PDB file of C-alpha atoms in Angstrom:
ATOM      1  CA  MET A   1      -0.006  -0.013   0.014  1.00 58.00           C
ATOM      2  CA  ASN A   2       1.241   3.593  -0.823  1.00 64.00           C
ATOM      3  CA  SER A   3       2.794   5.188   2.277  1.00 64.00           C
ATOM      4  CA  LYS A   4       0.844   8.413   1.699  1.00 66.00           C
ATOM      5  CA  VAL A   5      -2.444   6.550   1.641  1.00 68.00           C
ATOM      6  CA  LYS A   6      -1.381   4.580   4.636  1.00 70.00           C
ATOM      7  CA  ALA A   7      -0.716   7.865   6.445  1.00 69.00           C
ATOM      8  CA  TYR A   8      -4.412   8.858   5.967  1.00 73.00           C
ATOM      9  CA  LEU A   9      -5.979   5.740   7.081  1.00 84.00           C
ATOM     10  CA  PRO A  10      -6.581   6.850  10.640  1.00 86.00           C
ATOM     11  CA  MET A  11      -8.926   9.526   9.126  1.00 86.00           C
ATOM     12  CA  LEU A  12     -11.527   6.584   8.659  1.00 88.00           C
ATOM     13  CA  TRP A  13     -12.025   6.555  12.293  1.00 91.00           C
ATOM     14  CA  ILE A  14     -14.038   9.825  11.755  1.00 91.00           C
ATOM     15  CA  LEU A  15     -16.778   7.490  10.271  1.00 92.00           C
ATOM     16  CA  VAL A  16     -17.779   6.385  13.762  1.00 94.00           C
ATOM     17  CA  ILE A  17     -19.296   9.757  14.222  1.00 93.00           C
ATOM     18  CA  PRO A  18     -22.021   9.470  11.531  1.00 92.00           C
ATOM     19  CA  VAL A  19     -22.691   6.014  13.058  1.00 94.00           C
ATOM     20  CA  LEU A  20     -23.238   7.500  16.521  1.00 94.00           C
ATOM     21  CA  ASN A  21     -25.349  10.246  14.858  1.00 93.00           C
ATOM     22  CA  ILE A  22     -28.016   7.518  14.043  1.00 93.00           C
ATOM     23  CA  PHE A  23     -29.044   7.793  17.859  1.00 94.00           C
ATOM     24  CA  TYR A  24     -29.340  11.678  17.585  1.00 95.00           C
ATOM     25  CA  ALA A  25     -32.163  11.148  14.962  1.00 92.00           C
ATOM     26  CA  VAL A  26     -33.829   8.478  17.042  1.00 93.00           C
ATOM     27  CA  LEU A  27     -33.834  10.693  20.138  1.00 94.00           C
ATOM     28  CA  ASN A  28     -34.768  13.996  18.302  1.00 94.00           C
ATOM     29  CA  GLN A  29     -38.502  13.990  19.144  1.00 89.00           C
ATOM     30  CA  ALA A  30     -40.570  14.696  22.207  1.00 86.00           C
ATOM     31  CA  HIS A  31     -40.962  12.153  24.799  1.00 83.00           C
ATOM     32  CA  LEU A  32     -42.554  13.308  28.088  1.00 82.00           C
ATOM     33  CA  PRO A  33     -41.566  14.989  30.136  1.00 91.00           C
ATOM     34  CA  VAL A  34     -39.841  17.899  27.964  1.00 94.00           C
ATOM     35  CA  TYR A  35     -38.173  20.583  29.921  1.00 95.00           C
ATOM     36  CA  SER A  36     -37.052  24.104  29.223  1.00 96.00           C
ATOM     37  CA  LEU A  37     -33.874  25.559  30.392  1.00 98.00           C
ATOM     38  CA  MET A  38     -34.415  29.146  29.197  1.00 97.00           C
ATOM     39  CA  THR A  39     -33.617  31.927  31.515  1.00 97.00           C
ATOM     40  CA  ASP A  40     -34.524  35.659  31.568  1.00 97.00           C
ATOM     41  CA  LEU A  41     -31.092  36.371  30.042  1.00 97.00           C
ATOM     42  CA  ASP A  42     -31.649  33.883  27.174  1.00 97.00           C
ATOM     43  CA  ALA A  43     -34.916  35.930  26.413  1.00 95.00           C
ATOM     44  CA  GLN A  44     -32.884  39.060  26.065  1.00 96.00           C
ATOM     45  CA  ILE A  45     -30.682  37.590  23.265  1.00 97.00           C
ATOM     46  CA  PRO A  46     -31.970  38.647  19.924  1.00 95.00           C
ATOM     47  CA  PHE A  47     -32.700  36.256  17.041  1.00 96.00           C
ATOM     48  CA  VAL A  48     -30.136  37.321  14.387  1.00 96.00           C
ATOM     49  CA  PRO A  49     -30.638  35.188  11.284  1.00 96.00           C
ATOM     50  CA  MET A  50     -27.290  35.957   9.639  1.00 96.00           C
ATOM     51  CA  PHE A  51     -25.497  33.897  12.350  1.00 98.00           C
ATOM     52  CA  ILE A  52     -27.018  30.837  10.478  1.00 97.00           C
ATOM     53  CA  ILE A  53     -23.765  31.195   8.385  1.00 98.00           C
ATOM     54  CA  PRO A  54     -21.369  30.158  11.118  1.00 98.00           C
ATOM     55  CA  TYR A  55     -23.852  27.752  12.483  1.00 98.00           C
ATOM     56  CA  LEU A  56     -23.601  25.875   9.209  1.00 98.00           C
ATOM     57  CA  ILE A  57     -19.937  26.306   8.897  1.00 97.00           C
ATOM     58  CA  TRP A  58     -19.734  23.990  11.784  1.00 97.00           C
ATOM     59  CA  TYR A  59     -19.984  20.842   9.554  1.00 93.00           C
ATOM     60  CA  PRO A  60     -16.847  21.430   7.401  1.00 96.00           C
ATOM     61  CA  PHE A  61     -15.006  23.125  10.414  1.00 98.00           C
ATOM     62  CA  ILE A  62     -15.074  19.899  12.580  1.00 97.00           C
ATOM     63  CA  ILE A  63     -13.756  17.798   9.630  1.00 95.00           C
ATOM     64  CA  ILE A  64     -11.014  20.359   8.746  1.00 96.00           C
ATOM     65  CA  VAL A  65      -9.636  20.532  12.282  1.00 97.00           C
ATOM     66  CA  LEU A  66      -9.757  16.765  12.829  1.00 96.00           C
ATOM     67  CA  PHE A  67      -7.789  16.274   9.433  1.00 94.00           C
ATOM     68  CA  MET A  68      -5.207  18.731  10.451  1.00 94.00           C
ATOM     69  CA  LEU A  69      -4.818  17.098  13.886  1.00 95.00           C
ATOM     70  CA  CYS A  70      -4.460  13.775  12.135  1.00 94.00           C
ATOM     71  CA  ILE A  71      -1.589  14.740   9.722  1.00 91.00           C
ATOM     72  CA  ARG A  72       0.231  16.739  12.327  1.00 91.00           C
ATOM     73  CA  GLU A  73       0.082  14.966  15.741  1.00 94.00           C
ATOM     74  CA  ARG A  74      -1.493  11.579  15.732  1.00 93.00           C
ATOM     75  CA  SER A  75      -1.849  11.330  19.463  1.00 94.00           C
ATOM     76  CA  VAL A  76      -3.777  14.586  19.779  1.00 96.00           C
ATOM     77  CA  TYR A  77      -6.144  13.437  17.055  1.00 96.00           C
ATOM     78  CA  TYR A  78      -6.797  10.135  18.694  1.00 96.00           C
ATOM     79  CA  ARG A  79      -7.444  11.972  22.031  1.00 97.00           C
ATOM     80  CA  THR A  80      -9.645  14.612  20.364  1.00 97.00           C
ATOM     81  CA  LEU A  81     -11.675  11.937  18.442  1.00 97.00           C
ATOM     82  CA  LEU A  82     -12.201   9.645  21.312  1.00 97.00           C
ATOM     83  CA  THR A  83     -13.258  12.630  23.359  1.00 97.00           C
ATOM     84  CA  GLN A  84     -15.846  13.554  20.870  1.00 97.00           C
ATOM     85  CA  CYS A  85     -17.181   9.997  20.553  1.00 97.00           C
ATOM     86  CA  LEU A  86     -17.629   9.707  24.266  1.00 97.00           C
ATOM     87  CA  GLY A  87     -19.108  13.095  24.387  1.00 98.00           C
ATOM     88  CA  LEU A  88     -21.623  12.095  21.826  1.00 98.00           C
ATOM     89  CA  VAL A  89     -22.531   9.171  23.870  1.00 97.00           C
ATOM     90  CA  ALA A  90     -22.816  11.189  27.069  1.00 98.00           C
ATOM     91  CA  CYS A  91     -25.163  13.614  25.252  1.00 98.00           C
ATOM     92  CA  TYR A  92     -27.394  10.905  23.904  1.00 97.00           C
ATOM     93  CA  ILE A  93     -27.750   9.397  27.425  1.00 97.00           C
ATOM     94  CA  ILE A  94     -28.718  12.843  28.620  1.00 97.00           C
ATOM     95  CA  PHE A  95     -31.050  13.402  25.862  1.00 96.00           C
ATOM     96  CA  TYR A  96     -32.810  10.163  26.726  1.00 95.00           C
ATOM     97  CA  LEU A  97     -32.991  10.897  30.454  1.00 95.00           C
ATOM     98  CA  PHE A  98     -33.367  14.621  30.389  1.00 95.00           C
ATOM     99  CA  GLN A  99     -35.213  15.805  27.159  1.00 95.00           C
ATOM    100  CA  THR A 100     -35.023  19.589  26.581  1.00 96.00           C
ATOM    101  CA  THR A 101     -36.503  21.923  24.055  1.00 96.00           C
ATOM    102  CA  VAL A 102     -35.956  25.543  22.873  1.00 96.00           C
ATOM    103  CA  GLU A 103     -38.722  28.026  21.808  1.00 93.00           C
ATOM    104  CA  ARG A 104     -38.033  29.087  18.138  1.00 94.00           C
ATOM    105  CA  PRO A 105     -39.196  32.289  16.675  1.00 92.00           C
ATOM    106  CA  THR A 106     -42.527  31.948  14.701  1.00 84.00           C
ATOM    107  CA  ALA A 107     -42.251  35.073  12.661  1.00 73.00           C
ATOM    108  CA  MET A 108     -39.270  35.602  10.240  1.00 80.00           C
ATOM    109  CA  GLY A 109     -38.654  37.476   7.163  1.00 77.00           C
ATOM    110  CA  THR A 110     -38.102  36.105   3.619  1.00 82.00           C
ATOM    111  CA  GLY A 111     -34.467  36.901   3.047  1.00 91.00           C
ATOM    112  CA  ILE A 112     -31.628  34.302   2.389  1.00 94.00           C
ATOM    113  CA  PHE A 113     -30.685  34.022   5.991  1.00 96.00           C
ATOM    114  CA  GLU A 114     -34.124  33.446   7.212  1.00 95.00           C
ATOM    115  CA  GLY A 115     -34.493  30.655   4.432  1.00 94.00           C
ATOM    116  CA  LEU A 116     -31.435  28.883   5.665  1.00 96.00           C
ATOM    117  CA  VAL A 117     -32.763  29.256   9.332  1.00 96.00           C
ATOM    118  CA  ASN A 118     -36.061  27.605   8.054  1.00 94.00           C
ATOM    119  CA  LEU A 119     -34.213  24.908   6.412  1.00 95.00           C
ATOM    120  CA  VAL A 120     -32.295  23.872   9.579  1.00 96.00           C
ATOM    121  CA  TYR A 121     -35.443  24.129  11.565  1.00 96.00           C
ATOM    122  CA  SER A 122     -37.339  21.776   9.092  1.00 94.00           C
ATOM    123  CA  THR A 123     -34.550  19.160   9.368  1.00 94.00           C
ATOM    124  CA  ASP A 124     -33.839  19.415  12.999  1.00 95.00           C
ATOM    125  CA  ASN A 125     -36.577  19.140  15.566  1.00 95.00           C
ATOM    126  CA  PRO A 126     -36.206  21.488  18.770  1.00 95.00           C
ATOM    127  CA  TYR A 127     -35.327  18.840  21.100  1.00 95.00           C
ATOM    128  CA  ASN A 128     -31.809  17.248  21.839  1.00 95.00           C
ATOM    129  CA  CYS A 129     -30.604  20.626  23.273  1.00 97.00           C
ATOM    130  CA  PHE A 130     -28.823  20.070  26.573  1.00 98.00           C
ATOM    131  CA  PRO A 131     -25.902  19.720  26.119  1.00 98.00           C
ATOM    132  CA  SER A 132     -25.315  21.202  22.851  1.00 98.00           C
ATOM    133  CA  ILE A 133     -23.503  19.072  20.487  1.00 98.00           C
ATOM    134  CA  HIS A 134     -22.594  22.092  18.169  1.00 98.00           C
ATOM    135  CA  VAL A 135     -20.918  23.562  21.260  1.00 98.00           C
ATOM    136  CA  LEU A 136     -19.457  20.346  22.449  1.00 98.00           C
ATOM    137  CA  THR A 137     -17.621  19.475  19.341  1.00 98.00           C
ATOM    138  CA  SER A 138     -16.544  23.257  18.589  1.00 98.00           C
ATOM    139  CA  TYR A 139     -15.187  23.805  21.963  1.00 98.00           C
ATOM    140  CA  LEU A 140     -13.339  20.328  21.709  1.00 98.00           C
ATOM    141  CA  MET A 141     -11.515  21.636  18.556  1.00 98.00           C
ATOM    142  CA  ILE A 142     -10.067  24.472  20.584  1.00 98.00           C
ATOM    143  CA  LYS A 143      -8.708  21.981  23.089  1.00 98.00           C
ATOM    144  CA  GLY A 144      -7.401  19.768  20.238  1.00 97.00           C
ATOM    145  CA  ALA A 145      -5.688  22.940  18.524  1.00 97.00           C
ATOM    146  CA  MET A 146      -4.268  24.085  21.702  1.00 96.00           C
ATOM    147  CA  ALA A 147      -2.788  20.676  22.589  1.00 96.00           C
ATOM    148  CA  CYS A 148      -1.142  20.091  19.040  1.00 94.00           C
ATOM    149  CA  ALA A 149       2.439  21.441  19.587  1.00 91.00           C
ATOM    150  CA  SER A 150       2.733  21.765  15.705  1.00 87.00           C
ATOM    151  CA  TYR A 151      -0.118  24.189  15.372  1.00 88.00           C
ATOM    152  CA  PRO A 152       1.209  27.786  14.744  1.00 91.00           C
ATOM    153  CA  ASN A 153      -0.412  30.455  16.874  1.00 93.00           C
ATOM    154  CA  TRP A 154      -2.369  31.960  13.881  1.00 95.00           C
ATOM    155  CA  GLU A 155      -3.985  28.659  13.123  1.00 94.00           C
ATOM    156  CA  ARG A 156      -4.911  28.220  17.041  1.00 96.00           C
ATOM    157  CA  THR A 157      -6.455  31.924  16.895  1.00 97.00           C
ATOM    158  CA  ALA A 158      -8.302  31.025  13.660  1.00 97.00           C
ATOM    159  CA  VAL A 159      -9.761  27.804  15.323  1.00 98.00           C
ATOM    160  CA  LYS A 160     -10.764  29.695  18.254  1.00 98.00           C
ATOM    161  CA  VAL A 161     -12.634  32.608  16.442  1.00 98.00           C
ATOM    162  CA  CYS A 162     -14.375  29.975  14.253  1.00 98.00           C
ATOM    163  CA  ALA A 163     -15.363  27.901  17.280  1.00 98.00           C
ATOM    164  CA  TRP A 164     -16.591  30.747  19.355  1.00 98.00           C
ATOM    165  CA  MET A 165     -18.529  32.232  16.372  1.00 98.00           C
ATOM    166  CA  ILE A 166     -20.261  28.790  15.862  1.00 98.00           C
ATOM    167  CA  ILE A 167     -21.031  28.642  19.754  1.00 98.00           C
ATOM    168  CA  ALA A 168     -22.511  32.166  19.606  1.00 98.00           C
ATOM    169  CA  SER A 169     -24.560  31.294  16.758  1.00 98.00           C
ATOM    170  CA  THR A 170     -26.328  28.685  18.532  1.00 98.00           C
ATOM    171  CA  LEU A 171     -27.845  31.320  20.786  1.00 98.00           C
ATOM    172  CA  PHE A 172     -28.532  33.850  17.991  1.00 98.00           C
ATOM    173  CA  VAL A 173     -30.386  31.299  15.800  1.00 97.00           C
ATOM    174  CA  LYS A 174     -32.328  30.114  18.831  1.00 97.00           C
ATOM    175  CA  GLN A 175     -31.205  26.528  18.603  1.00 98.00           C
ATOM    176  CA  HIS A 176     -29.817  26.642  22.226  1.00 98.00           C
ATOM    177  CA  VAL A 177     -29.736  28.456  25.477  1.00 98.00           C
ATOM    178  CA  LEU A 178     -26.927  29.519  27.782  1.00 98.00           C
ATOM    179  CA  LEU A 179     -27.171  26.376  29.966  1.00 98.00           C
ATOM    180  CA  ASP A 180     -26.751  24.148  26.943  1.00 98.00           C
ATOM    181  CA  ILE A 181     -23.480  25.757  26.175  1.00 98.00           C
ATOM    182  CA  ALA A 182     -22.367  25.478  29.856  1.00 98.00           C
ATOM    183  CA  GLY A 183     -23.272  21.853  30.010  1.00 98.00           C
ATOM    184  CA  ALA A 184     -21.380  21.007  26.628  1.00 98.00           C
ATOM    185  CA  ILE A 185     -18.190  22.733  27.954  1.00 98.00           C
ATOM    186  CA  ALA A 186     -18.435  20.967  31.255  1.00 98.00           C
ATOM    187  CA  VAL A 187     -18.793  17.563  29.475  1.00 98.00           C
ATOM    188  CA  VAL A 188     -15.684  18.412  27.213  1.00 98.00           C
ATOM    189  CA  GLU A 189     -13.551  19.428  30.178  1.00 98.00           C
ATOM    190  CA  LEU A 190     -14.314  16.320  32.253  1.00 98.00           C
ATOM    191  CA  LEU A 191     -13.818  13.913  29.204  1.00 98.00           C
ATOM    192  CA  TRP A 192     -10.879  15.660  27.752  1.00 98.00           C
ATOM    193  CA  TYR A 193      -9.101  15.311  31.268  1.00 96.00           C
ATOM    194  CA  GLY A 194     -10.267  11.588  31.647  1.00 96.00           C
ATOM    195  CA  VAL A 195      -9.153  10.628  28.280  1.00 96.00           C
ATOM    196  CA  GLY A 196      -5.840  12.350  28.834  1.00 94.00           C
ATOM    197  CA  LYS A 197      -5.282  10.553  31.960  1.00 91.00           C
ATOM    198  CA  LEU A 198      -5.980   7.314  30.332  1.00 87.00           C
ATOM    199  CA  SER A 199      -3.672   7.840  27.475  1.00 75.00           C
ATOM    200  CA  LEU A 200      -0.852   8.773  29.794  1.00 66.00           C
ATOM    201  CA  GLY A 201      -1.517   5.696  31.912  1.00 56.00           C
ATOM    202  CA  GLN A 202      -1.320   3.559  28.773  1.00 56.00           C
ATOM    203  CA  GLN A 203       1.976   5.272  27.719  1.00 55.00           C
ATOM    204  CA  SER A 204       3.566   4.598  31.040  1.00 49.00           C
ATOM    205  CA  LYS A 205       2.397   0.964  31.019  1.00 50.00           C
ATOM    206  CA  PHE A 206       3.879   0.590  27.639  1.00 44.00           C
ATOM    207  CA  LYS A 207       7.252   2.172  28.607  1.00 45.00           C
ATOM    208  CA  GLY A 208       7.424  -0.089  31.647  1.00 44.00           C
ATOM    209  CA  GLU A 209       6.767  -3.070  29.449  1.00 47.00           C
ATOM    210  CA  VAL A 210       9.657  -2.197  27.153  1.00 39.00           C
ATOM    211  CA  VAL A 211      11.978  -1.409  30.117  1.00 39.00           C
ATOM    212  CA  ARG A 212      11.302  -4.974  31.461  1.00 49.00           C
ATOM    213  CA  GLN A 213      11.856  -6.625  28.105  1.00 45.00           C
ATOM    214  CA  ASN A 214      15.122  -4.984  27.750  1.00 45.00           C
ATOM    215  CA  LEU A 215      16.136  -5.950  31.200  1.00 46.00           C
ATOM    216  CA  THR A 216      15.191  -9.495  30.562  1.00 53.00           C
ATOM    217  CA  ALA A 217      17.074  -9.390  27.343  1.00 51.00           C
ATOM    218  CA  ASP A 218      20.256  -8.252  29.069  1.00 54.00           C
TER     219      ASP A 218
END
C-alpha cells in the first residue's frame, strides 16, 4: 500500500461519528416530560438570522480541524476523536433521560438567511438541546488545537475564532440556550481530562513493559 495513503487511514475513524449520529435522529423527538432551560437572560438575546452562516460552517469546520490534527500530531487526533465520541454518547444518554427543548421564533422575514434558518428548523426538531453538540464539538476543537504542538499561533487563533462564532450562533439562531453551552463545555472538560489521564497511563504501562523486556534481554 502507498505510504501516503497509509498515512491517512486513521482518518477513517471519523466514520464512527455518523454511525453514532443515528442515535441523535432517534432521540430528536418529544418524549414526556420535556423541559425548558431558558432563562431571563436567554430571552434578552436577539434572533439574528445571519448567524446561520457560522452555524452551518460547523460541519466542514469539525472535519478540517480533525484532518489537520491527524496529519500533524496523531496522539492529539486520537485523544480529540475519542473525546468527541464519548461526548456524543454522554449527550445521547442525557437526551434520553432529560429531554429539553428551545422555543423558536415564529415570525421571520423572507431573506436568504431566514430561508437557511427555516431549512435548519425543518430538518432538526427543537429537542436534543442540553448539552449542545454544536458547542461540545466546537469547544473540543479548541482543546485539540491548543494541545497540538505543531499548530502555529495564527491557526490556533483561527480555530478559536471560528469555534466561538459557531458557539455564539447557537444562541442567535435560537437553537440553544446558555445552559446548553455551559453543559457542553463541562462535558468536554471532564472527558478531555479523563481521556488524557487514560492515554498517559497507557503510555506509562507501555514504557514499563519495554524496560522490563530490555532488562530481561540483558
